[in-house]
């Protein structure tokens, strides 16, 4: 085993990139973070610059190491966790991306999804991948990127040097100095190209989406050796021992490793995920069947665990929009003060369909809306309506999970940037009528990747012992405002109906 005393988690999120060092006790020893530029080239489109992601995470990694006062060779292993579905193509000879990465929230491929639906492909795609046919997933984005590359290059278009990948694959390739082109099952399961049952790329789907098989990364177990960092990149040769999608990583970080255990992360979007064990659970309520994570068993056949997921595209992102878009607030925490400055929402409702609607509606044509505005509506009511809407969305998904699972969820474990908002968490408890439990360390996504890497290496041996260090910071219990919250939920559902089927696509 390595002499390293730390595990480095690289959390490549939608909002920003973070590096966190964890010590032997699983405690945070140091960290660095940089917010990522969001490019909106057209309404409904969203891109990230892959070079900026790589530069920012390199900077965060070096800064976290320096701030902690250690050397890179004291790091025993790295765990990567990433925003999922966001994908790109790059040239393996030059290392240059062919185009910006298309972000998961991007809706530009809705017309292609509609064509496939009209061609009767939705059910087959669902059966093969566990996913609902939607622009959210990588497959149509990769098709678009390939078409675009073909348009701008002089014929004949050579594809032999092109590599495709989600953000984990791109960063892994850069960390290893271009030596490893791989992903893990959890990220692969979000591309719409993984056959969920076989755990391999699905040839029929690759053909359907026109993606050459040689573009695709090797799929490896989420917990196991992916490769070693190039010392010129990281300052030492460090094994990369885990890769997980951000939501799956948070699930692992919360200790939700068995059927029935679940968590909700309030980041850019909100994601309620429940572990379903070693069996694929097929939802009757528009939830996704997906991979939780896979483990290297040493016999060439990884052990795969599955999950059910309710993906809500816009949660913290609407707070960011209040800050950067319409500038109703100057910082995210302001939203709490403003919401608490009024007694109720003043009849104002918000539909957070800034990128269409995910679970349980899956409406790519829906768009955001404020409804119920009268002359008395204040800025505070609007901000409050936005926070309430985040909680209402989660209520809809909890209802779907309750129906699918047959047993009622008793409590919600939360994490992610927006869970810091006390108003939101209290309102969430009120509208769900169950307690909402917020941990002391809310970086559960990074924690999960660190635990996964450290356990895969043997740096730690006891997952339960790591979890037993977790402290709850606060439990929000349903309060007197519950009945009003229920009434408002009914009105909000009406507002959602108005925002659906909004644009032609
Ligand atoms: P991601 O992993 O998707 O990048 P994070 O978990 O880092 O997301 O959370 C960032 C999101 O949390 C941003 O969209 C931001 O607007 C939101 N956020 C941060 N602090 C607060 C707060 N106090 N109240 C509401 N939202 C917040």
Coordinates of C-alpha atoms and ligand atoms in Angstrom, one line a residue:
X1 CA 0.0 0.0 0.0
X2 CA 1.1 3.6 -0.7
X3 CA 2.7 5.7 1.9
X4 CA 0.2 8.4 1.1
X5 CA -1.8 9.9 4.0
X6 CA -4.5 11.6 1.9
X7 CA -7.2 10.8 -0.6
X8 CA -7.9 13.5 -3.2
X9 CA -11.4 13.9 -4.5
X10 CA -11.9 15.9 -7.7
X11 CA -15.5 17.0 -7.9
X12 CA -16.2 18.3 -11.5
X13 CA -19.6 19.9 -11.0
X14 CA -21.8 21.9 -13.3
X15 CA -21.4 25.1 -11.4
X16 CA -17.7 24.7 -10.6
X17 CA -14.7 22.4 -10.0
X18 CA -13.5 21.5 -6.6
X19 CA -10.6 19.5 -5.2
X20 CA -10.8 18.2 -1.6
X21 CA -8.2 16.4 0.4
X22 CA -9.4 13.9 2.9
X23 CA -7.2 12.6 5.7
X24 CA -7.0 9.1 7.2
X25 CA -9.9 9.9 9.5
X26 CA -12.1 10.8 6.5
X27 CA -12.0 14.5 7.6
X28 CA -11.5 17.4 5.1
X29 CA -7.8 18.6 5.3
X30 CA -7.9 21.2 2.6
X31 CA -9.8 22.3 -0.5
X32 CA -10.0 24.7 -3.4
X33 CA -12.9 25.7 -5.7
X34 CA -13.4 27.7 -8.9
X35 CA -16.8 28.6 -10.4
X36 CA -17.1 27.5 -14.1
X37 CA -18.2 29.8 -17.0
X38 CA -21.6 28.9 -18.4
X39 CA -22.0 29.7 -22.1
X40 CA -25.6 30.2 -23.4
X41 CA -25.1 30.5 -27.2
X42 CA -28.9 30.3 -27.8
X43 CA -32.0 30.0 -25.7
X44 CA -32.1 26.4 -24.3
X45 CA -28.4 25.8 -25.2
X46 CA -25.6 25.5 -22.6
X47 CA -21.9 24.8 -23.2
X48 CA -18.8 24.4 -21.1
X49 CA -15.3 24.9 -22.3
X50 CA -13.5 21.6 -21.7
X51 CA -10.1 23.3 -21.6
X52 CA -11.4 25.6 -18.8
X53 CA -12.6 22.5 -16.9
X54 CA -9.1 21.0 -17.2
X55 CA -7.3 24.2 -16.3
X56 CA -9.6 24.9 -13.3
X57 CA -9.3 21.4 -11.9
X58 CA -5.5 21.4 -12.3
X59 CA -5.4 24.7 -10.5
X60 CA -7.8 23.4 -7.7
X61 CA -5.7 20.3 -7.3
X62 CA -2.5 22.3 -6.9
X63 CA -4.0 24.9 -4.7
X64 CA -5.6 22.3 -2.3
X65 CA -2.3 20.6 -2.0
X66 CA -0.4 23.8 -1.3
X67 CA -3.1 25.1 1.2
X68 CA -2.9 21.8 3.1
X69 CA 0.9 22.1 3.2
X70 CA 1.6 18.6 1.7
X71 CA 3.4 17.2 -1.3
X72 CA 1.6 15.5 -4.2
X73 CA 3.4 12.2 -3.3
X74 CA 1.6 12.1 0.0
X75 CA -1.7 11.5 -1.9
X76 CA -2.5 7.8 -1.9
X77 CA -5.2 7.9 -4.5
X78 CA -7.6 10.1 -6.5
X79 CA -11.4 9.7 -6.8
X80 CA -13.2 11.5 -9.6
X81 CA -16.8 12.5 -9.5
X82 CA -18.4 14.5 -12.3
X83 CA -21.5 16.3 -13.7
X84 CA -23.0 13.5 -15.8
X85 CA -24.2 13.4 -19.5
X86 CA -22.2 16.5 -20.5
X87 CA -20.0 15.3 -23.3
X88 CA -17.4 16.3 -26.0
X89 CA -15.3 15.0 -28.9
X90 CA -11.6 15.7 -29.0
X91 CA -8.6 14.9 -31.2
X92 CA -6.3 12.5 -29.5
X93 CA -3.3 13.7 -31.6
X94 CA -3.6 17.4 -30.6
X95 CA -5.6 17.0 -27.4
X96 CA -7.9 19.7 -28.7
X97 CA -11.7 19.5 -28.3
X98 CA -13.6 19.7 -31.6
X99 CA -16.2 21.9 -30.0
X100 CA -17.3 23.1 -26.6
X101 CA -18.8 20.4 -24.4
X102 CA -22.6 20.2 -24.6
X103 CA -24.0 20.4 -21.0
X104 CA -26.6 18.0 -19.7
X105 CA -29.2 20.8 -19.4
X106 CA -28.9 21.7 -23.1
X107 CA -32.0 21.2 -25.2
X108 CA -30.6 21.6 -28.7
X109 CA -31.2 17.9 -29.6
X110 CA -34.9 17.9 -28.7
X111 CA -35.9 17.8 -32.5
X112 CA -33.7 14.6 -32.9
X113 CA -35.4 13.0 -29.9
X114 CA -38.8 13.9 -31.4
X115 CA -37.8 12.2 -34.7
X116 CA -36.7 9.1 -32.8
X117 CA -40.0 9.1 -30.8
X118 CA -42.0 9.5 -34.0
X119 CA -40.0 6.6 -35.5
X120 CA -41.2 4.5 -32.6
X121 CA -37.8 4.1 -30.9
X122 CA -38.6 5.4 -27.4
X123 CA -39.7 2.1 -25.8
X124 CA -36.7 0.2 -27.3
X125 CA -34.3 2.9 -26.0
X126 CA -35.9 2.6 -22.6
X127 CA -35.7 -1.2 -22.6
X128 CA -32.0 -1.1 -23.5
X129 CA -30.9 1.8 -21.3
X130 CA -33.4 2.3 -18.5
X131 CA -33.7 5.9 -19.6
X132 CA -36.5 8.1 -21.0
X133 CA -35.8 9.4 -24.5
X134 CA -34.8 13.0 -23.8
X135 CA -32.1 15.5 -24.9
X136 CA -30.7 15.3 -21.4
X137 CA -28.6 12.2 -22.1
X138 CA -25.3 12.2 -24.1
X139 CA -26.2 10.1 -27.2
X140 CA -28.0 12.8 -29.2
X141 CA -25.4 15.4 -28.1
X142 CA -22.6 13.2 -29.5
X143 CA -24.5 12.9 -32.7
X144 CA -24.9 16.6 -32.9
X145 CA -21.2 17.2 -32.2
X146 CA -20.2 14.7 -34.9
X147 CA -22.5 16.3 -37.5
X148 CA -21.1 19.7 -36.6
X149 CA -17.5 18.5 -36.9
X150 CA -18.3 17.0 -40.3
X151 CA -19.8 20.3 -41.5
X152 CA -16.8 22.4 -40.6
X153 CA -14.0 20.0 -41.7
X154 CA -13.0 19.7 -45.3
X155 CA -13.9 16.3 -46.8
X156 CA -12.9 13.6 -46.5
X157 CA -13.6 13.7 -42.8
X158 CA -11.2 11.5 -40.8
X159 CA -12.6 10.1 -37.6
X160 CA -9.8 7.8 -36.6
X161 CA -8.2 10.3 -34.2
X162 CA -11.5 11.3 -32.5
X163 CA -12.3 10.3 -29.0
X164 CA -15.6 10.8 -27.3
X165 CA -16.3 11.1 -23.6
X166 CA -18.2 12.5 -20.7
X167 CA -16.3 14.9 -18.4
X168 CA -14.8 12.0 -16.3
X169 CA -13.3 10.5 -19.5
X170 CA -11.9 13.9 -20.6
X171 CA -10.3 14.7 -17.2
X172 CA -9.0 11.1 -16.8
X173 CA -7.4 11.3 -20.3
X174 CA -5.7 14.6 -19.3
X175 CA -4.6 13.4 -15.9
X176 CA -2.9 10.3 -17.4
X177 CA -1.2 12.4 -20.0
X178 CA -3.4 11.0 -22.8
X179 CA -2.8 7.3 -21.9
X180 CA -6.2 6.2 -20.6
X181 CA -9.5 6.6 -22.4
X182 CA -12.0 5.1 -20.0
X183 CA -15.2 5.7 -18.1
X184 CA -17.1 3.8 -15.4
X185 CA -20.5 2.1 -15.4
X186 CA -22.3 4.9 -13.5
X187 CA -21.3 7.6 -16.1
X188 CA -21.7 5.2 -19.0
X189 CA -25.3 4.5 -17.9
X190 CA -26.2 8.2 -18.5
X191 CA -25.0 8.3 -22.1
X192 CA -28.0 6.4 -23.5
X193 CA -25.5 4.1 -25.2
X194 CA -25.0 1.6 -22.4
X195 CA -27.0 -1.6 -22.4
X196 CA -28.1 -1.6 -18.8
X197 CA -28.5 -5.3 -18.7
X198 CA -25.2 -6.3 -20.3
X199 CA -23.1 -3.5 -18.8
X200 CA -21.5 -2.9 -22.3
X201 CA -21.9 -0.3 -25.1
X202 CA -25.0 -1.2 -27.1
X203 CA -24.1 -1.7 -30.8
X204 CA -27.7 -1.2 -31.9
X205 CA -27.8 2.2 -30.2
X206 CA -24.4 3.2 -31.4
X207 CA -25.6 2.6 -34.9
X208 CA -28.9 4.3 -34.3
X209 CA -27.1 7.5 -33.1
X210 CA -24.4 7.2 -35.7
X211 CA -21.5 7.0 -33.2
X212 CA -18.5 4.9 -34.3
X213 CA -17.7 2.3 -31.7
X214 CA -14.0 3.3 -31.7
X215 CA -15.0 6.8 -30.3
X216 CA -16.2 5.2 -27.1
X217 CA -14.1 4.8 -23.9
X218 CA -13.5 1.5 -22.3
X219 CA -16.0 0.9 -19.5
X220 CA -14.3 0.0 -16.1
X221 CA -15.7 -0.7 -12.6
X222 CA -16.4 2.6 -10.7
X223 CA -14.2 1.3 -7.9
X224 CA -10.9 0.0 -9.2
X225 CA -7.7 1.1 -10.9
X226 CA -8.3 3.4 -13.9
X227 CA -4.7 4.5 -14.4
X228 CA -2.0 6.6 -12.8
X229 CA -1.5 10.4 -13.1
X230 CA 1.3 11.6 -15.2
X231 CA 3.9 13.1 -12.9
X232 CA 4.3 16.2 -15.1
X233 CA 0.5 16.8 -14.6
X234 CA 0.0 16.1 -11.0
X235 CA 3.5 16.4 -9.5
X236 CA 3.5 12.6 -8.7
X237 CA 2.3 9.3 -10.0
X238 CA -1.0 8.8 -8.2
X239 CA -3.4 6.0 -8.8
X240 CA -6.9 7.0 -9.9
X241 CA -9.0 4.4 -8.0
X242 CA -12.6 5.6 -8.5
X243 CA -14.9 7.3 -10.9
X244 CA -18.5 8.0 -10.2
X245 CA -21.3 10.2 -11.6
X246 CA -22.0 13.0 -9.1
X247 CA -25.4 11.7 -8.0
X248 CA -24.1 8.1 -7.6
X249 CA -21.1 9.4 -5.6
X250 CA -23.4 11.3 -3.3
X251 CA -25.5 8.1 -2.9
X252 CA -22.3 6.3 -1.8
X253 CA -21.2 9.2 0.4
X254 CA -24.5 9.1 2.3
X255 CA -24.1 5.4 2.9
X256 CA -27.1 4.5 0.7
X257 CA -25.8 1.1 -0.5
X258 CA -28.8 -1.1 -0.1
X259 CA -32.4 -1.3 -1.4
X260 CA -34.7 1.4 0.0
X261 CA -31.9 3.8 1.1
X262 CA -32.2 7.2 -0.7
X263 CA -30.9 10.8 -0.8
X264 CA -31.7 14.1 -2.5
X265 CA -29.0 16.4 -3.8
X266 CA -29.8 20.0 -4.4
X267 CA -27.1 21.2 -6.8
X268 CA -27.6 22.8 -10.2
X269 CA -30.5 20.3 -10.6
X270 CA -32.1 18.2 -7.8
X271 CA -31.7 14.5 -8.0
X272 CA -33.5 12.0 -5.8
X273 CA -31.8 8.6 -6.0
X274 CA -32.6 5.4 -4.3
X275 CA -30.5 2.2 -4.4
X276 CA -32.2 -0.9 -5.7
X277 CA -29.6 -3.5 -5.0
X278 CA -28.2 -5.9 -7.6
X279 CA -31.4 -5.9 -9.6
X280 CA -32.6 -3.4 -12.2
X281 CA -35.8 -1.8 -11.0
X282 CA -38.0 -0.6 -13.8
X283 CA -40.1 2.4 -12.9
X284 CA -43.8 2.7 -13.7
X285 CA -43.7 6.4 -12.8
X286 CA -41.2 7.9 -15.3
X287 CA -38.2 7.5 -13.0
X288 CA -34.9 6.3 -14.5
X289 CA -33.3 2.9 -14.0
X290 CA -29.5 3.5 -13.9
X291 CA -26.3 2.1 -12.5
X292 CA -25.4 3.1 -8.9
X293 CA -21.8 1.9 -9.1
X294 CA -19.7 -1.1 -10.0
X295 CA -16.9 -2.8 -8.1
X296 CA -13.9 -4.6 -9.5
X297 CA -14.1 -8.2 -8.2
X298 CA -10.8 -9.2 -9.5
X299 CA -12.3 -12.0 -11.7
X300 CA -13.1 -9.8 -14.7
X301 CA -16.8 -9.7 -14.0
X302 CA -17.6 -6.5 -12.1
X303 CA -20.3 -6.4 -9.5
X304 CA -22.9 -3.9 -10.6
X305 CA -25.5 -2.2 -8.3
X306 CA -28.5 -0.3 -9.6
X307 CA -30.6 2.7 -8.7
X308 CA -33.8 4.5 -9.5
X309 CA -33.6 8.2 -10.1
X310 CA -35.8 11.2 -10.3
X311 CA -33.9 13.9 -12.2
X312 CA -35.1 17.5 -11.8
X313 CA -33.1 19.7 -14.2
X314 CA -33.4 23.1 -12.5
X315 CA -32.9 23.6 -8.7
X316 CA -29.9 25.7 -7.6
X317 CA -29.7 26.8 -11.3
X318 CA -32.7 29.0 -10.8
X319 CA -31.0 30.6 -7.8
X320 CA -28.0 31.3 -10.0
X321 CA -30.4 32.8 -12.6
X322 CA -31.9 35.0 -9.9
X323 CA -28.4 36.2 -9.2
X324 CA -26.8 36.4 -12.6
X325 CA -29.7 36.5 -15.0
X326 CA -32.3 38.8 -13.6
X327 CA -30.2 40.1 -10.7
X328 CA -33.0 39.9 -8.1
X329 CA -30.4 38.8 -5.6
X330 CA -26.7 39.5 -5.2
X331 CA -25.7 36.1 -3.7
X332 CA -27.4 32.7 -3.3
X333 CA -27.8 33.0 0.5
X334 CA -29.8 36.3 -0.1
X335 CA -32.6 34.2 -1.4
X336 CA -33.2 32.9 2.1
X337 CA -33.4 36.3 3.7
X338 CA -35.8 37.6 0.9
X339 CA -38.1 34.5 1.1
X340 CA -38.3 34.9 4.9
X341 CA -39.0 38.6 4.6
X342 CA -42.6 37.9 3.5
X343 CA -45.2 35.8 5.2
X344 CA -46.2 33.7 2.2
X345 CA -45.7 33.6 -1.6
X346 CA -48.4 36.3 -2.2
X347 CA -50.1 34.0 -4.7
X348 CA -47.0 33.9 -6.9
X349 CA -45.8 30.6 -8.4
X350 CA -42.8 29.7 -10.4
X351 CA -42.3 26.8 -12.8
X352 CA -38.5 26.0 -12.9
X353 CA -38.5 24.7 -16.4
X354 CA -35.5 26.7 -17.5
X355 CA -34.2 23.6 -19.3
X356 CA -37.6 21.9 -19.9
X357 CA -38.9 19.5 -17.3
X358 CA -37.4 16.2 -16.2
X359 CA -39.0 13.7 -13.9
X360 CA -41.8 13.0 -13.7
X361 CA -43.0 15.1 -16.7
X362 CA -40.1 14.7 -19.3
X363 CA -41.3 17.7 -21.3
X364 CA -38.5 19.1 -23.4
X365 CA -40.8 21.9 -24.7
X366 CA -41.8 23.3 -21.2
X367 CA -40.2 26.6 -20.3
X368 CA -39.9 28.6 -17.0
X369 CA -42.9 30.7 -15.9
X370 CA -44.1 33.0 -13.1
X371 CA -47.8 32.8 -12.6
X372 CA -50.3 34.5 -10.3
X373 CA -48.6 37.9 -10.3
X374 CA -50.8 40.8 -9.2
X375 CA -50.0 44.5 -8.5
X376 CA -49.1 43.6 -5.0
X377 CA -46.3 41.1 -5.9
X378 CA -42.9 42.0 -4.6
X379 CA -39.4 40.9 -5.5
X380 CA -39.5 38.9 -2.2
X381 CA -42.6 37.0 -3.3
X382 CA -40.9 36.0 -6.6
X383 CA -37.7 34.8 -4.9
X384 CA -39.8 32.9 -2.4
X385 CA -41.8 31.3 -5.3
X386 CA -38.6 30.1 -6.8
X387 CA -37.5 28.4 -3.6
X388 CA -40.9 26.9 -3.1
X389 CA -40.9 25.5 -6.6
X390 CA -37.7 23.6 -5.9
X391 CA -39.4 21.9 -3.0
X392 CA -42.6 21.2 -5.0
X393 CA -40.6 19.5 -7.7
X394 CA -39.0 17.2 -5.1
X395 CA -42.5 16.5 -3.7
X396 CA -43.6 15.3 -7.1
X397 CA -40.7 12.9 -7.4
X398 CA -41.1 11.6 -3.8
X399 CA -44.7 10.8 -4.7
X400 CA -43.5 8.9 -7.8
X401 CA -40.9 7.0 -5.7
X402 CA -43.5 6.2 -3.1
X403 CA -45.8 4.8 -5.8
X404 CA -43.0 2.8 -7.4
X405 CA -41.7 1.3 -4.2
X406 CA -45.0 0.6 -2.5
X407 CA -43.6 1.8 0.8
X408 CA -43.6 5.4 1.9
X409 CA -40.4 7.3 2.3
X410 CA -40.0 8.2 6.0
X411 CA -37.1 10.7 5.9
X412 CA -35.0 12.6 3.4
X413 CA -31.2 12.8 3.5
X414 CA -30.0 15.9 1.7
X415 CA -26.8 17.5 0.4
X416 CA -25.6 19.9 -2.4
X417 CA -25.1 23.7 -2.5
X418 CA -28.8 24.7 -2.2
X419 CA -29.4 22.5 0.9
X420 CA -27.6 25.3 2.8
X421 CA -30.8 27.3 2.5
X422 CA -32.8 26.9 5.7
X423 CA -36.0 28.3 4.2
X424 CA -35.9 25.8 1.4
X425 CA -35.2 22.8 3.7
X426 CA -37.9 23.8 6.2
X427 CA -40.4 24.3 3.4
X428 CA -39.3 20.9 1.9
X429 CA -40.1 19.2 5.2
X430 CA -43.4 21.0 5.4
X431 CA -44.5 20.0 1.9
X432 CA -43.3 16.4 2.2
X433 CA -44.5 16.0 5.8
X434 CA -41.4 14.1 6.6
X435 CA -38.1 15.1 8.4
X436 CA -35.3 16.4 6.2
X437 CA -31.8 15.6 7.5
X438 CA -28.9 17.9 6.7
X439 CA -25.4 16.6 7.3
X440 CA -22.6 18.8 8.8
X441 CA -20.4 18.2 5.7
X442 CA -22.6 19.0 2.7
X443 CA -19.9 18.0 0.1
X444 CA -21.2 14.5 0.1
X445 CA -20.5 14.1 -3.6
X446 CA -16.8 14.6 -3.0
X447 CA -16.9 12.5 0.2
X448 CA -18.4 9.6 -1.8
X449 CA -15.6 9.7 -4.5
X450 CA -12.9 9.9 -1.7
X451 CA -14.5 6.9 0.1
X452 CA -14.8 4.9 -3.1
X453 CA -11.1 5.6 -4.0
X454 CA -9.8 5.0 -0.5
X455 CA -11.7 1.8 -0.1
X456 CA -10.8 0.5 -3.5
X457 CA -7.1 1.1 -2.7
X458 CA -7.3 -0.4 0.8
X459 CA -6.4 3.0 2.3
X460 CA -9.6 2.5 4.3
X461 CA -11.1 -0.9 4.9
X462 CA -14.3 -0.2 6.8
X463 CA -17.1 1.8 4.9
X464 CA -19.4 1.6 7.9
X465 CA -16.7 3.1 10.2
X466 CA -16.3 6.1 7.7
X467 CA -20.0 6.6 7.7
X468 CA -20.2 6.5 11.5
X469 CA -18.1 9.7 11.6
X470 CA -20.9 11.6 9.8
X471 CA -22.7 14.1 11.9
X472 CA -26.1 15.5 11.3
X473 CA -26.1 19.3 11.4
X474 CA -29.8 19.8 11.6
X475 CA -33.1 18.0 11.1
X476 CA -35.9 20.0 9.7
X477 CA -39.2 18.6 11.0
X478 CA -42.6 19.3 9.4
X479 CA -44.2 22.3 11.1
X480 CA -47.4 24.2 11.3
X481 CA -47.0 25.6 7.8
X482 CA -47.6 22.1 6.4
X483 CA -51.2 22.5 5.5
X484 CA -50.6 25.8 3.7
X485 CA -47.7 24.2 1.8
X486 CA -50.0 21.3 0.7
X487 CA -52.6 23.8 -0.6
X488 CA -49.8 25.7 -2.5
X489 CA -48.6 22.4 -3.9
X490 CA -52.0 21.9 -5.6
X491 CA -51.9 25.4 -7.1
X492 CA -48.3 24.9 -8.3
X493 CA -49.3 21.7 -10.2
X494 CA -51.8 23.9 -12.1
X495 CA -49.0 26.3 -12.9
X496 CA -46.8 23.4 -14.2
X497 CA -49.7 22.5 -16.5
X498 CA -49.6 26.0 -18.0
X499 CA -45.8 25.9 -18.7
X500 CA -45.9 22.5 -20.4
X501 CA -45.9 22.1 -24.2
X502 CA -44.8 25.7 -24.5
X503 CA -42.4 25.8 -27.5
X504 CA -42.5 24.0 -30.8
X505 CA -39.5 21.8 -31.3
Ligands
LIG1 P1 -23.2 21.3 -8.8 O1 -22.5 20.1 -8.2 O2 -24.4 21.0 -9.6 O3 -22.3 22.2 -9.5 P2 -23.4 22.4 -6.1 O4 -23.8 21.3 -5.2 O5 -22.0 22.9 -6.1 O6 -23.9 22.1 -7.6 O7 -24.3 23.6 -5.7 C1 -24.3 24.8 -6.5 C2 -25.7 25.4 -6.6 O8 -26.2 25.6 -5.3 C3 -25.8 26.7 -7.4 O9 -26.7 26.5 -8.4 C4 -26.2 27.7 -6.4 O10 -27.1 28.6 -6.9 C5 -26.9 26.9 -5.3 N1 -26.8 27.5 -3.9 C6 -25.7 27.7 -3.3 N2 -25.9 28.2 -2.0 C7 -27.3 28.4 -2.0 C8 -28.2 28.9 -1.0 N3 -27.8 29.4 0.1 N4 -29.5 28.9 -1.3 C9 -30.0 28.4 -2.5 N5 -29.1 27.9 -3.5 C10 -27.8 27.9 -3.2

